[in-house]
Each structure stands twice: as C-alpha cells, then as structure tokens.
Amino acid sequence: MKKLNEKITVILAVVVVALLAAASWYSVTFNDRRLVDPMDFSAYEFRVQDLPMIVSIALFVLYVLYLGVLVVRAIIANKLRAEGSKTTRKLNPKLGLLGFAGFLGFSGFWTYSAFHAVSPFVFFAFFGFFGFFYEGRMSNTFMDERYEENRARAELTAHRTAISITFLSLLLLNLNAGALLGSLEYTLIALTILISLAIALDMFLSEYLLYRYDCADQTDGGGED
Amino acid sequence: MPDFECRLKKYRQLKELTQEQLAQQVGVRRETIMRLEKAQYNPSLKLAVDISRAVEAPIEEIFLFP
C-alpha cells in the first residue's frame, strides 16, 4: 500500500511537470509568452488561450499542497510512533544529503547585491541537516538509560558550543559600536551568517556526538563472551 | 571514565546468561551490558538493582567501588 502511494505520488509529479512544460511551450509558441514571462496582473485580461497555463499552474499548486499534506501527515505519524515506543525514529541516512542545501546560503550574496535582501543567508543553517546522516545510522535504536545519558551529554556539548560561538560573534561584532565591518548592514549580514552557522553546528553536533558517544564502544572489540 | 570494578561478567556466566538475554531481562541494549562489564559505564541505581536481581547476586558484590 505504501509502495503504491509512493508510485502514485511520483506519477502525479511527472504528469504535473509534463503538463506545465507543455502549457509553457504552448504559451511561448502560440500565446505571446503570456503567464510565462512576468506580467502586470493589474492590467490582466482573460483569454481562452491562457487556459492551459492557468490549469497547469493550478494543478502544480494543488500538487505542492498535496505534498505539504503528505509531509505533515508523515511528521505527525512519526511523532505519535515515537511517543508510543522506546526506539529512535526511522530515518534514511541519505537524508543527510539535504545538508548540501546549506550552500543556498551563498545565494544571499547575490540577493543582497541585487535587492538588498539578507534573509537568504539563513539558509546556511541547512548545513545542520548533515546531522541526518548520523541520526539515520542510529535509526530504530532502543533508547535505554545509557542512550538517554549520551543524548543529554551530546546535546549539552552542542548547545554550549553553539552558544559560545554566538556570544563571541556578538561580542566581536559589537566592537566599534556595531560598525566593525564598515557599516551596520555588513554587521547584520555577518551576524546572520554566524548565527545560522551556529544553529547548523548545533544541529549537526547533537547527532554526531550522540553517534560517537553511543557507538565508539561498539568498535573497540567488545563482543559476547 | 567510571572508577570501579565490575564483576558482572562472572555472575552472568554463573547464571548461564548471554549479554543479549541479560539485556532483555533488565531492559537495556546488549552494548550497555558490554560497557558495564568493562566498567566503562556507571549504571543508575535502578539498573544496578535490576541486574542484581537478574543474576541473583548482591549489588555490592557485582559493583566494587574503592
């Protein structure tokens, strides 16, 4: 049943993307690129030729909403399962690859130069998703008292490191009345980057240290006697 | 590193229990029993009592603190 649902989701994605591509091609070829190129919607007048693009965009939005519902349902199901069991949540270590999304933070340099927008710098926090690699390796582990102790130790170390970095950043950037880097805007950018990286480090270290504390002893030749 | 001597392995073998069986009885992972036997993990009082009951030996004979 789960496999069937996954297949349906993938097929729907292919259909929606294909429809969007076909509608875009139609608009570019026969409809003056309407709804493909940016338009002034205050002066928009409906044409029948716009229908393929409108329908495909509506389907795309519906599909994204459907994906959102699936994600929320999965999160709730995972939480309910975690509350009722004594094992860690099931997670594929390959989700650690989401950490590469942290490189999106570099887009902040472009958005700042083009639109003076600094918010994309927060994407640096996504580097913390590399921690999913270690969480995945500890997937479905029975949480006994040693696990809980190791988790508390790992989280404490990670939080202390992140807070120390944040505090030192604040201290350094506040030198010279917050204009250490020449202007308050640059200081804001530096602070956004440093805090995002501190959050990423916190997320990553919590999982990495837990894995190291919990699994280090299993590799030192400890077997059954 | 906890500073104590642990004689759990001796008592476990006397009861002819494997690490896995003992772990299941006291509700922990086999790795935790392994760490305990190497005196690399200081157990909670509850776990120490559970182990003591499982191997039928007094706590003070299993865990020797200086």
Coordinates of C-alpha atoms in Angstrom, one line a residue:
Chain A
M1 CA 0.0 0.0 0.0
K2 CA 2.9 2.4 0.9
K3 CA 4.7 1.5 -2.3
L4 CA 1.5 2.1 -4.3
N5 CA 1.1 5.5 -2.7
E6 CA 4.8 6.4 -3.5
K7 CA 4.3 5.3 -7.1
I8 CA 1.1 7.5 -7.4
T9 CA 3.0 10.5 -5.9
V10 CA 5.8 10.1 -8.4
I11 CA 3.4 9.6 -11.3
L12 CA 1.5 12.7 -10.3
A13 CA 4.7 14.7 -10.2
V14 CA 5.7 13.5 -13.7
V15 CA 2.2 14.4 -15.0
V16 CA 2.1 17.8 -13.4
V17 CA 5.6 18.7 -14.6
A18 CA 4.8 17.4 -18.1
L19 CA 1.6 19.5 -18.2
L20 CA 3.4 22.6 -17.0
A21 CA 6.1 22.1 -19.6
A22 CA 3.5 21.5 -22.4
A23 CA 1.5 24.6 -21.3
S24 CA 4.6 26.7 -21.2
W25 CA 5.6 25.5 -24.7
Y26 CA 2.1 26.4 -25.9
S27 CA 2.2 29.8 -24.3
V28 CA 5.7 30.5 -25.8
T29 CA 4.8 29.3 -29.2
F30 CA 1.2 30.4 -29.7
N31 CA 0.3 32.9 -26.9
D32 CA 2.9 35.6 -26.8
R33 CA 4.7 34.0 -23.7
R34 CA 1.7 35.1 -21.6
L35 CA 1.9 33.8 -18.0
V36 CA 5.5 32.6 -18.7
D37 CA 7.2 35.9 -18.7
P38 CA 6.5 38.3 -15.7
M39 CA 3.2 40.2 -16.2
D40 CA 1.4 43.2 -14.8
F41 CA -1.6 41.4 -13.3
S42 CA -3.4 44.7 -12.5
A43 CA -4.0 45.1 -16.3
Y44 CA -4.6 41.4 -16.9
E45 CA -7.5 40.4 -19.2
F46 CA -8.5 36.8 -19.5
R47 CA -8.0 35.0 -22.9
V48 CA -9.1 31.4 -23.7
Q49 CA -5.5 30.7 -24.8
D50 CA -4.4 31.3 -21.2
L51 CA -6.4 28.3 -20.0
P52 CA -3.7 25.6 -20.5
M53 CA -1.2 27.7 -18.4
I54 CA -3.8 28.6 -15.8
V55 CA -4.9 24.9 -15.4
S56 CA -1.3 23.6 -15.3
I57 CA -0.3 26.2 -12.7
A58 CA -3.4 25.4 -10.6
L59 CA -2.5 21.6 -10.8
F60 CA 1.0 22.4 -9.8
V61 CA -0.1 24.4 -6.8
L62 CA -2.5 21.6 -5.8
Y63 CA 0.3 19.1 -6.1
V64 CA 2.6 21.2 -3.9
L65 CA -0.2 21.4 -1.3
Y66 CA -0.7 17.6 -1.6
L67 CA 3.0 17.2 -0.9
G68 CA 2.7 19.5 2.1
V69 CA -0.2 17.4 3.5
L70 CA 1.9 14.2 3.0
V71 CA 4.8 15.7 4.8
V72 CA 2.7 17.0 7.7
R73 CA 1.0 13.6 8.0
A74 CA 4.3 11.8 8.0
I75 CA 5.6 14.1 10.7
I76 CA 2.5 13.6 12.9
A77 CA 2.7 9.8 12.4
N78 CA 6.4 9.7 13.3
K79 CA 5.7 11.8 16.4
L80 CA 2.9 9.5 17.5
R81 CA 5.0 6.4 16.9
A82 CA 7.9 8.0 18.8
E83 CA 5.7 8.8 21.8
G84 CA 4.4 5.2 22.0
S85 CA 7.8 3.4 21.6
K86 CA 11.2 3.4 23.2
T87 CA 13.1 3.4 19.9
T88 CA 14.5 6.3 17.9
R89 CA 12.7 7.4 14.8
K90 CA 13.3 5.6 11.5
L91 CA 15.3 7.8 9.2
N92 CA 17.2 7.2 6.0
P93 CA 20.9 8.3 6.4
K94 CA 20.7 9.5 2.8
L95 CA 18.6 12.4 4.1
G96 CA 22.0 13.8 5.3
L97 CA 22.4 14.9 1.7
L98 CA 19.9 17.6 2.5
G99 CA 22.9 19.3 4.2
F100 CA 24.0 20.4 0.8
A101 CA 21.0 22.8 0.9
G102 CA 23.2 24.9 3.2
F103 CA 25.1 26.1 0.1
L104 CA 21.8 28.0 -0.7
G105 CA 23.1 30.4 1.9
F106 CA 25.6 31.7 -0.6
S107 CA 22.7 33.0 -2.7
G108 CA 22.4 35.7 0.0
F109 CA 25.5 37.4 -1.5
W110 CA 23.6 37.7 -4.8
T111 CA 20.2 38.7 -3.3
Y112 CA 22.0 41.3 -1.2
S113 CA 23.8 42.9 -4.2
A114 CA 20.6 42.7 -6.4
F115 CA 17.8 43.5 -3.9
H116 CA 19.5 44.3 -0.6
A117 CA 17.8 41.2 0.8
V118 CA 19.8 39.5 3.6
S119 CA 17.3 36.8 4.6
P120 CA 18.6 34.0 2.2
F121 CA 21.8 34.0 4.4
V122 CA 19.7 32.0 6.9
F123 CA 19.9 29.0 4.5
F124 CA 23.4 28.4 5.9
A125 CA 21.5 26.8 8.8
F126 CA 20.6 23.9 6.4
F127 CA 24.2 22.7 6.8
G128 CA 22.9 21.2 10.0
F129 CA 20.9 18.6 8.0
F130 CA 24.2 16.8 7.5
G131 CA 23.4 15.5 11.0
F132 CA 20.6 13.4 9.5
F133 CA 23.4 11.1 8.3
Y134 CA 24.3 10.2 11.8
E135 CA 20.7 10.2 13.1
G136 CA 19.9 7.8 10.3
R137 CA 22.7 5.5 11.4
M138 CA 21.1 5.5 14.9
S139 CA 17.7 4.8 13.4
N140 CA 15.4 2.5 15.3
T141 CA 17.8 2.2 18.2
F142 CA 16.4 1.1 21.6
M143 CA 16.6 4.1 23.9
D144 CA 17.9 2.7 27.2
E145 CA 19.3 4.8 30.0
R146 CA 22.8 4.9 28.5
Y147 CA 21.4 6.2 25.2
E148 CA 19.4 8.9 27.1
E149 CA 22.6 9.8 29.1
N150 CA 24.6 10.0 25.9
R151 CA 22.0 12.1 24.2
A152 CA 21.9 14.6 27.0
R153 CA 25.7 14.8 27.0
A154 CA 25.8 15.3 23.2
E155 CA 23.1 18.0 23.3
L156 CA 24.7 19.8 26.1
T157 CA 28.1 19.9 24.4
A158 CA 26.4 21.0 21.1
H159 CA 24.4 23.7 22.7
R160 CA 27.3 25.0 24.7
T161 CA 29.5 25.2 21.6
A162 CA 26.7 27.0 19.6
I163 CA 26.0 29.5 22.4
S164 CA 29.7 30.2 22.8
I165 CA 30.1 30.9 19.1
T166 CA 27.0 33.1 19.1
F167 CA 28.2 35.0 22.2
L168 CA 31.7 35.6 20.8
S169 CA 30.2 36.7 17.5
L170 CA 28.0 39.2 19.2
L171 CA 30.9 40.4 21.3
L172 CA 33.2 40.9 18.3
L173 CA 30.6 42.4 16.0
N174 CA 29.6 44.9 18.7
L175 CA 33.1 46.4 18.8
N176 CA 33.3 49.9 17.4
A177 CA 29.5 50.4 18.0
G178 CA 28.5 47.6 15.7
A179 CA 30.3 49.1 12.7
L180 CA 33.3 46.9 12.8
L181 CA 32.9 45.8 9.2
G182 CA 32.4 49.4 8.0
S183 CA 28.6 49.6 8.2
L184 CA 25.7 48.3 10.2
E185 CA 24.4 46.4 7.2
Y186 CA 27.6 44.3 6.8
T187 CA 27.4 43.7 10.6
L188 CA 23.9 42.4 10.2
I189 CA 24.9 40.1 7.3
A190 CA 27.9 38.8 9.3
L191 CA 25.7 38.2 12.3
T192 CA 23.0 36.4 10.3
I193 CA 25.7 34.2 8.7
L194 CA 27.4 33.4 12.1
I195 CA 24.1 32.7 13.9
S196 CA 22.9 30.5 11.0
L197 CA 26.2 28.6 11.1
A198 CA 26.0 28.3 14.9
I199 CA 22.5 26.7 14.6
A200 CA 23.8 24.4 11.8
L201 CA 26.7 23.3 14.1
D202 CA 24.3 22.8 17.0
M203 CA 22.0 20.5 14.8
F204 CA 25.0 18.6 13.4
L205 CA 27.0 18.2 16.6
S206 CA 24.0 16.9 18.6
E207 CA 23.6 14.0 16.2
Y208 CA 27.3 13.5 15.5
L209 CA 28.4 13.4 19.2
L210 CA 25.5 11.2 20.1
Y211 CA 26.6 8.7 17.4
R212 CA 30.2 9.0 18.6
Y213 CA 29.4 8.5 22.3
D214 CA 27.0 5.7 21.7
C215 CA 28.9 3.7 19.0
A216 CA 32.5 4.3 20.0
D217 CA 32.4 1.4 22.4
Q218 CA 30.9 -1.0 19.8
T219 CA 34.0 -0.7 17.7
D220 CA 36.6 -1.5 20.3
G221 CA 36.3 -5.2 20.1
G222 CA 33.5 -5.7 22.6
G223 CA 31.8 -8.9 21.8
E224 CA 29.9 -11.7 23.5
D225 CA 32.0 -13.9 25.9
Chain B
M1 CA 35.5 7.0 32.9
P2 CA 33.9 5.5 36.0
D3 CA 36.3 4.3 38.6
F4 CA 35.1 1.0 39.8
E5 CA 35.4 -2.8 39.3
C6 CA 32.6 -4.8 37.8
R7 CA 32.2 -8.5 38.3
L8 CA 29.0 -8.7 36.2
K9 CA 30.5 -11.0 33.6
K10 CA 31.4 -13.6 36.3
Y11 CA 27.9 -13.6 37.8
R12 CA 26.2 -13.5 34.4
Q13 CA 28.2 -16.6 33.3
L14 CA 27.3 -18.3 36.5
K15 CA 23.7 -17.9 35.6
E16 CA 24.4 -19.0 32.1
L17 CA 23.0 -15.9 30.5
T18 CA 24.2 -14.3 27.4
Q19 CA 24.7 -10.5 27.2
E20 CA 21.6 -10.3 25.0
Q21 CA 19.5 -12.3 27.4
L22 CA 20.5 -10.2 30.4
A23 CA 20.0 -7.0 28.4
Q24 CA 16.4 -8.1 27.6
Q25 CA 15.7 -9.0 31.2
V26 CA 16.8 -5.6 32.5
G27 CA 15.5 -3.6 29.6
V28 CA 18.7 -2.2 28.1
R29 CA 20.8 -2.8 24.9
R30 CA 23.5 -5.5 24.7
E31 CA 26.0 -2.8 24.2
T32 CA 25.1 -1.3 27.6
I33 CA 25.8 -4.7 29.3
M34 CA 29.1 -4.9 27.4
R35 CA 30.1 -1.4 28.6
L36 CA 29.1 -2.4 32.2
E37 CA 31.2 -5.5 32.2
K38 CA 34.2 -3.4 31.1
A39 CA 33.4 -0.9 33.9
Q40 CA 33.1 1.8 31.3
Y41 CA 29.6 2.8 32.3
N42 CA 28.2 3.8 35.7
P43 CA 24.7 2.4 35.9
S44 CA 21.7 4.1 37.6
L45 CA 20.6 2.6 40.9
K46 CA 17.5 1.1 39.2
L47 CA 19.6 -0.7 36.6
A48 CA 22.1 -1.9 39.2
V49 CA 19.2 -3.3 41.3
D50 CA 17.6 -4.9 38.2
I51 CA 20.9 -6.5 37.3
S52 CA 21.5 -7.7 40.8
R53 CA 18.0 -9.4 40.8
A54 CA 18.6 -10.9 37.3
V55 CA 21.9 -12.5 38.2
E56 CA 20.8 -13.2 41.8
A57 CA 23.8 -11.6 43.4
P58 CA 24.2 -8.6 45.8
I59 CA 24.9 -5.2 44.2
E60 CA 28.0 -4.7 46.4
E61 CA 29.5 -7.9 45.0
I62 CA 28.8 -7.0 41.4
F63 CA 30.0 -3.4 41.5
L64 CA 33.1 -2.7 43.6
F65 CA 33.8 0.9 44.3
P66 CA 37.1 1.9 46.0

